[in-house]
Short mmCIF file of C-alpha atoms in Angstrom, two decimals:
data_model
loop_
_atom_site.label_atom_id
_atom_site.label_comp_id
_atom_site.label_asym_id
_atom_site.label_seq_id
_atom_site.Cartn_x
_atom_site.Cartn_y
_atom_site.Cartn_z
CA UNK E 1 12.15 -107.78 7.48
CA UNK E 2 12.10 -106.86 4.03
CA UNK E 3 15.24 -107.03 1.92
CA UNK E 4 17.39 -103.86 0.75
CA UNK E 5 16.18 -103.27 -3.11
CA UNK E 6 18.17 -104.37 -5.94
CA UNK E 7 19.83 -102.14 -8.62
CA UNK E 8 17.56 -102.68 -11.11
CA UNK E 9 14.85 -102.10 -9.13
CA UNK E 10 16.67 -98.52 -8.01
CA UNK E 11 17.23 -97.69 -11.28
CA UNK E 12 13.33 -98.34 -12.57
CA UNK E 13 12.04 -96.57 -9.60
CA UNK E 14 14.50 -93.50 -10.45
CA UNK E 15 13.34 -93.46 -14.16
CA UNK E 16 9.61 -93.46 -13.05
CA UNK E 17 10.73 -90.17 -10.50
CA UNK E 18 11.74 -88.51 -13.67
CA UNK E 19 9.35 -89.69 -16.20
CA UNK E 20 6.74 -87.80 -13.21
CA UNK E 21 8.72 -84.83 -13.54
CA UNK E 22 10.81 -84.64 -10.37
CA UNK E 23 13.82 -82.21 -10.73
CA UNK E 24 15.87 -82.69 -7.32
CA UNK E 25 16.58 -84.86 -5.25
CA UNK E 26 15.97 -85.83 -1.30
CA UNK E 27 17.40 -86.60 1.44
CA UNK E 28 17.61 -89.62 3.15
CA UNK E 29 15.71 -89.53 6.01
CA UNK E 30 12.23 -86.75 6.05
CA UNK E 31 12.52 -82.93 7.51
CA UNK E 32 10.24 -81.56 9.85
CA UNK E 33 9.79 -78.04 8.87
CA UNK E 34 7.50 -77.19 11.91
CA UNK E 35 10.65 -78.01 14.15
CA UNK E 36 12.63 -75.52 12.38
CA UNK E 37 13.96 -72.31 14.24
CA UNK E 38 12.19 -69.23 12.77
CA UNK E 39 14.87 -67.06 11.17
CA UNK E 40 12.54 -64.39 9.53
CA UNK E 41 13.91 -61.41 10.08
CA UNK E 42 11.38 -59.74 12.28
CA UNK E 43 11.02 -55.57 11.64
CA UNK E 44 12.76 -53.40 13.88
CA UNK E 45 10.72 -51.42 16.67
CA UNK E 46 11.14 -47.95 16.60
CA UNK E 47 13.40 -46.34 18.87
CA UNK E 48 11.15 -44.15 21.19
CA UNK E 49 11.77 -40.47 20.69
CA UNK E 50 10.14 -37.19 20.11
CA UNK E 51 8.11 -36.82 16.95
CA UNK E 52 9.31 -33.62 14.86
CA UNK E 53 6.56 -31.34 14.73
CA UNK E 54 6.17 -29.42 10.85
CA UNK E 55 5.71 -25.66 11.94
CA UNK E 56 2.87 -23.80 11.13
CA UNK E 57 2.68 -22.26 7.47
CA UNK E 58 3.06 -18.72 8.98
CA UNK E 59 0.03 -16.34 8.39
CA UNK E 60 0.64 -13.76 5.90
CA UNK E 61 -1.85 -11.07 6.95
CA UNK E 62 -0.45 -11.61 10.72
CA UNK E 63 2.85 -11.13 8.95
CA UNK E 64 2.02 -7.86 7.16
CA UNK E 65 0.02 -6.80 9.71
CA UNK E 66 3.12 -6.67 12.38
CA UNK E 67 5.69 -5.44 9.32
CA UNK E 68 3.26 -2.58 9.02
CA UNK E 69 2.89 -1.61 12.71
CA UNK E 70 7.22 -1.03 12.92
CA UNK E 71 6.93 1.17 9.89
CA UNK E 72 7.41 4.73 11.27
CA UNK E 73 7.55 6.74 7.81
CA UNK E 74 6.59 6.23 4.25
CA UNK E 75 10.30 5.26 3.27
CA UNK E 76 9.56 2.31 5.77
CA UNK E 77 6.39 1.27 5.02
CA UNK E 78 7.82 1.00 1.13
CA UNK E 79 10.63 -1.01 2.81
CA UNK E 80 8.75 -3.34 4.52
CA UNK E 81 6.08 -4.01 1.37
CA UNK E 82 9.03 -5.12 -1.05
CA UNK E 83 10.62 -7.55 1.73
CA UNK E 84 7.33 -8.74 1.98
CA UNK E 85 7.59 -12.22 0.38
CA UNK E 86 4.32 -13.95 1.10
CA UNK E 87 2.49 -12.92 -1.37
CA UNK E 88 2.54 -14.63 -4.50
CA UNK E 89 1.68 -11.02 -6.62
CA UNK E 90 5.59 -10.37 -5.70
CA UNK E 91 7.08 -13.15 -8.24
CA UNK E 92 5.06 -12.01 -11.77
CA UNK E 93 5.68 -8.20 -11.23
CA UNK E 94 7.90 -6.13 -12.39
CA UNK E 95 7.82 -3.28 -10.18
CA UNK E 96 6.46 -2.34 -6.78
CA UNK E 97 3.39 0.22 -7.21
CA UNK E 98 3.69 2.16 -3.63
CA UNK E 99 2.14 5.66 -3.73
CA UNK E 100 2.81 9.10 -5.42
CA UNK E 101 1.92 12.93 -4.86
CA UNK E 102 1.83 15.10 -1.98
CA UNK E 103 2.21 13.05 1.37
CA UNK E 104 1.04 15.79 2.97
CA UNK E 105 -2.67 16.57 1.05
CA UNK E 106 -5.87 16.45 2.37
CA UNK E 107 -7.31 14.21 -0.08
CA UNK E 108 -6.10 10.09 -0.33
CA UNK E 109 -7.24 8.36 -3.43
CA UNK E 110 -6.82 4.70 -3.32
CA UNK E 111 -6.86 2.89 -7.04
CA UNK E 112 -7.72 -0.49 -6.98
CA UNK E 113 -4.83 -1.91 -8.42
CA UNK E 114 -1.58 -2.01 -10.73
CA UNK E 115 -2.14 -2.69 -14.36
CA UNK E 116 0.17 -2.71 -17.09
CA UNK E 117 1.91 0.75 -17.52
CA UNK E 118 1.60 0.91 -13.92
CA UNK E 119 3.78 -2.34 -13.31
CA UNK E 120 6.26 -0.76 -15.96
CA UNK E 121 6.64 2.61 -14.53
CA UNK E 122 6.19 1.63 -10.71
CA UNK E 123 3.73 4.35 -10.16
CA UNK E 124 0.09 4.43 -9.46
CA UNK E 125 -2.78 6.14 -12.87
CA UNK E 126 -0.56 6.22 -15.64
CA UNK E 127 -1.33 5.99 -19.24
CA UNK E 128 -4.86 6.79 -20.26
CA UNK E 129 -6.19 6.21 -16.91
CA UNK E 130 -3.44 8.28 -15.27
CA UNK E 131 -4.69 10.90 -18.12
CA UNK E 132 -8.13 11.26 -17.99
CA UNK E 133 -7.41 11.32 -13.58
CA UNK E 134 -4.95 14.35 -14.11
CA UNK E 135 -7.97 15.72 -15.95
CA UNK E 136 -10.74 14.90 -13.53
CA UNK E 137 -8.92 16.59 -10.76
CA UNK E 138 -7.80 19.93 -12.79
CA UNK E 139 -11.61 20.30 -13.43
CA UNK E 140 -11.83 21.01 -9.64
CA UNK E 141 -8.61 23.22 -9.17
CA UNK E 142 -6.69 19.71 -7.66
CA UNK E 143 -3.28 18.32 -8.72
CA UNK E 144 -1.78 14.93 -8.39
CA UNK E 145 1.37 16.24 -7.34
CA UNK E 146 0.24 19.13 -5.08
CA UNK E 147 -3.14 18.56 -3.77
CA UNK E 148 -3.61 15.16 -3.49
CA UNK E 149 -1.81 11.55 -2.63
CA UNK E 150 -2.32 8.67 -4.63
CA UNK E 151 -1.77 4.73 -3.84
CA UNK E 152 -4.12 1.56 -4.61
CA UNK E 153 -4.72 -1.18 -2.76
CA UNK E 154 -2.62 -4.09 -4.04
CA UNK E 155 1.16 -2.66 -4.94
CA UNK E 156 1.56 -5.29 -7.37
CA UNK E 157 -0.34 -6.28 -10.57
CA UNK E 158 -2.45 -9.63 -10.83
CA UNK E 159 -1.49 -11.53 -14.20
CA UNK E 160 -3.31 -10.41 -17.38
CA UNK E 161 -5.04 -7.51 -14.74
CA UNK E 162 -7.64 -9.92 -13.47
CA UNK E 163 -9.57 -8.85 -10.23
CA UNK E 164 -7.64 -9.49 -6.97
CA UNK E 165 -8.98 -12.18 -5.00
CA UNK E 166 -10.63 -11.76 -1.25
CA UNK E 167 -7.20 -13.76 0.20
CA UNK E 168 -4.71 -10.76 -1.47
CA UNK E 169 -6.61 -8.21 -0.30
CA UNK E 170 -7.01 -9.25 3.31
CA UNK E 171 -3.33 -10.26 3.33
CA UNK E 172 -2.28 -6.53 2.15
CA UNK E 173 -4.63 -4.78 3.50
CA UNK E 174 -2.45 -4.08 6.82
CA UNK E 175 0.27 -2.45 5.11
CA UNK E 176 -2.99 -0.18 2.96
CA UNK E 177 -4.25 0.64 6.53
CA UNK E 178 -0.69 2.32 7.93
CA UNK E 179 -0.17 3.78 4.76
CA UNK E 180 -3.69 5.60 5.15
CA UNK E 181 -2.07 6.59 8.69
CA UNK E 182 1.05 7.65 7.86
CA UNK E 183 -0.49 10.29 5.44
CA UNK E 184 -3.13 11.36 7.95
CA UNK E 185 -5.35 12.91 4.94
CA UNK E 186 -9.00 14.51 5.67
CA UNK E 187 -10.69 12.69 2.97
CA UNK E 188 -10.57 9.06 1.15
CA UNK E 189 -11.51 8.93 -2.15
CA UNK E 190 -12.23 5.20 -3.25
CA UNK E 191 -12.04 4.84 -6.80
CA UNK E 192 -13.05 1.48 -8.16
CA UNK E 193 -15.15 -1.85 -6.61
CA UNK E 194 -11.77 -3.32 -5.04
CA UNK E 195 -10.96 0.22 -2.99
CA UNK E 196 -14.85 0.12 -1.89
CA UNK E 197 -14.38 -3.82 -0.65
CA UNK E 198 -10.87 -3.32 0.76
CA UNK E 199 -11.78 -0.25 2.90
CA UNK E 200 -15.75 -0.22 3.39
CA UNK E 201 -16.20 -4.00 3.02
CA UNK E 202 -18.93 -4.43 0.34
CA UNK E 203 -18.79 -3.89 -3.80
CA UNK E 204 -20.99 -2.11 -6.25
CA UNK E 205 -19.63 1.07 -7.25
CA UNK E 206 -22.35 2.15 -9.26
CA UNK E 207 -24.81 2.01 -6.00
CA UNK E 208 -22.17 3.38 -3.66
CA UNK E 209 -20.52 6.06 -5.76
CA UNK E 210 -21.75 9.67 -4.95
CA UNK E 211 -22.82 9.04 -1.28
CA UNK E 212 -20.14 9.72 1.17
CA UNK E 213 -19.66 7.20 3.92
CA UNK E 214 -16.95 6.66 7.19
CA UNK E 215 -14.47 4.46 7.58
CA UNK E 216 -10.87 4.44 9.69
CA UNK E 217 -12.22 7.56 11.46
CA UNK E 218 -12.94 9.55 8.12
CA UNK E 219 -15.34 10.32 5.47
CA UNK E 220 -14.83 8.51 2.17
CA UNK E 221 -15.97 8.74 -1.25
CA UNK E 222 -16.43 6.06 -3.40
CA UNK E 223 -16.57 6.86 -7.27
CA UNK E 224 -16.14 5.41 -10.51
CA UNK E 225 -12.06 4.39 -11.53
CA UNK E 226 -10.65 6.37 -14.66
CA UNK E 227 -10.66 2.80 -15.99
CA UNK E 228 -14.34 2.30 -16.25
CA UNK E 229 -14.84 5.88 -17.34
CA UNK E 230 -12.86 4.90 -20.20
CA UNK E 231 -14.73 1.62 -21.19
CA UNK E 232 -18.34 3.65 -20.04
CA UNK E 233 -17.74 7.26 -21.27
CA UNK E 234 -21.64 7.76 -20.64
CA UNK E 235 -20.35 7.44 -16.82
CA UNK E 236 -18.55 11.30 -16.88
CA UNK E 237 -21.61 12.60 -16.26
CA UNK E 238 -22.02 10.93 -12.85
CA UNK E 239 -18.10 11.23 -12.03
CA UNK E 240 -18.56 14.64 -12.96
CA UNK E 241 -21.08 14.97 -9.85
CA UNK E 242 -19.01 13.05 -7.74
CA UNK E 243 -16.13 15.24 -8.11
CA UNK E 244 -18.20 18.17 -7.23
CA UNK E 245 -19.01 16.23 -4.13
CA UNK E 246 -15.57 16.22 -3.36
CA UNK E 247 -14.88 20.15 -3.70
CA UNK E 248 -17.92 21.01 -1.71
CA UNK E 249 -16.17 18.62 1.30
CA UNK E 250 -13.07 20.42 0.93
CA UNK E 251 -14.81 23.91 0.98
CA UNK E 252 -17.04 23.09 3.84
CA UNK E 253 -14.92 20.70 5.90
CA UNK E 254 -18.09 19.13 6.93
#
């Protein structure tokens, strides 16, 4: 059996452990680290339970659509538009666009929508397109206030007065639809591409002006907006035979 080691011996054998770069010390006698106990914390199962469902984003047309049907009277249907908060028009304008005239004429015209001086005087044609309208419709013995009822189809203005997009228009279209029932009128006049695509479905007001079609159990006309007649003054002439379109309707009734 060999015998226990000297000092010296100890000591030279420490001094090599050091000059090799060993930092710590040992124990005695070696560890099994296989024999161990595992003390990793292992991750928590989760406690079985119902899953919270997100709701469905609600659907905004579906939401017009059933804010339009309880509207019984204009006052209502103006009610229900401006707590209408699910459309993202709402937030830039200033003012809520709803109608203007005589409830009670036989002739609807339907704008396309607000722009500027409309948004800042909450009414439907003003400024130089509410002008040159005013003068279009004396031309054939009408009057905005007397004779006819005005509204468009979006109440509020899209920023810097670009074109609304397919989504707004479907999503206010309900509320455009009871409006056009509340007033009951004989005739629709569609001024502008929007009006044509909110009402008959399909643009090109320069193909479908003039030529009277049907739609929500009346006869519409489509015809050029006050707006292009202004940027296309050529146009008058065929406004001008639109609007005698118009008066031979309201003569005939046919």
């Amino acid at each position: 059996m060999e015998s226990a080691i000297d000092y010296y011996t100890a000591r030279a054998l420490l001094d090599w452990q050091i000059e090799l770069g060993v930092t710590e010390t040992i124990g005695d006698s070696p560890v099994d680290r296989y024999a161990l106990p595992d003390t990793t914390a292992k991750p928590k199962q989760a406690e079985p339970g119902v899953i919270p469902i997100k709701p469905a984003a609600e659907d905004p047309a579906a939401v017009a659509q059933k804010l339009a049907l309880k509207a019984g009277s204009l006052e209502d249907l103006k009610a229900a538009m401006a707590d209408f908060e699910l459309c993202e028009l709402k937030k830039g304008a200033r003012n809520l666009v709803f109608g203007g005239g005589n409830p009670a004429a036989k002739v609807m015209i339907i704008g396309e929508a607000p722009g500027r001086e409309e948004d800042r005087a909450g009414r439907p044609f003003v400024g130089s397109a509410g002008s040159l309208l005013d003068k279009m419709l004396a031309a054939i013995n009408l009057d905005r206030e007397t004779s006819v009822y005005i509204t468009t189809v979006l109440p509020w203005r899209p920023p810097q007065n670009r074109d609304p997009r397919p989504d707004e228009i479907g999503m206010l279209k309900p509320f455009l639809e009871r409006h056009i029932e509340l007033v009951q009128p004989d005739v629709l006049v569609l001024m502008g591409n929007i009006s044509c695509q909110a009402i008959l479905g399909k643009r090109g007001i320069t193909r479908l002006r003039g030529k009277w079609e049907q739609a929500l159990k009346r006869p519409v006309l489509p015809m050029l907006s006050p707006e292009q007649l202004l940027r296309q003054p050529q146009a008058k002439r065929q406004a001008w035979a639109d609007l005698l379109e118009l008066q031979a309707k309201l003569k005939t009734g046919t």
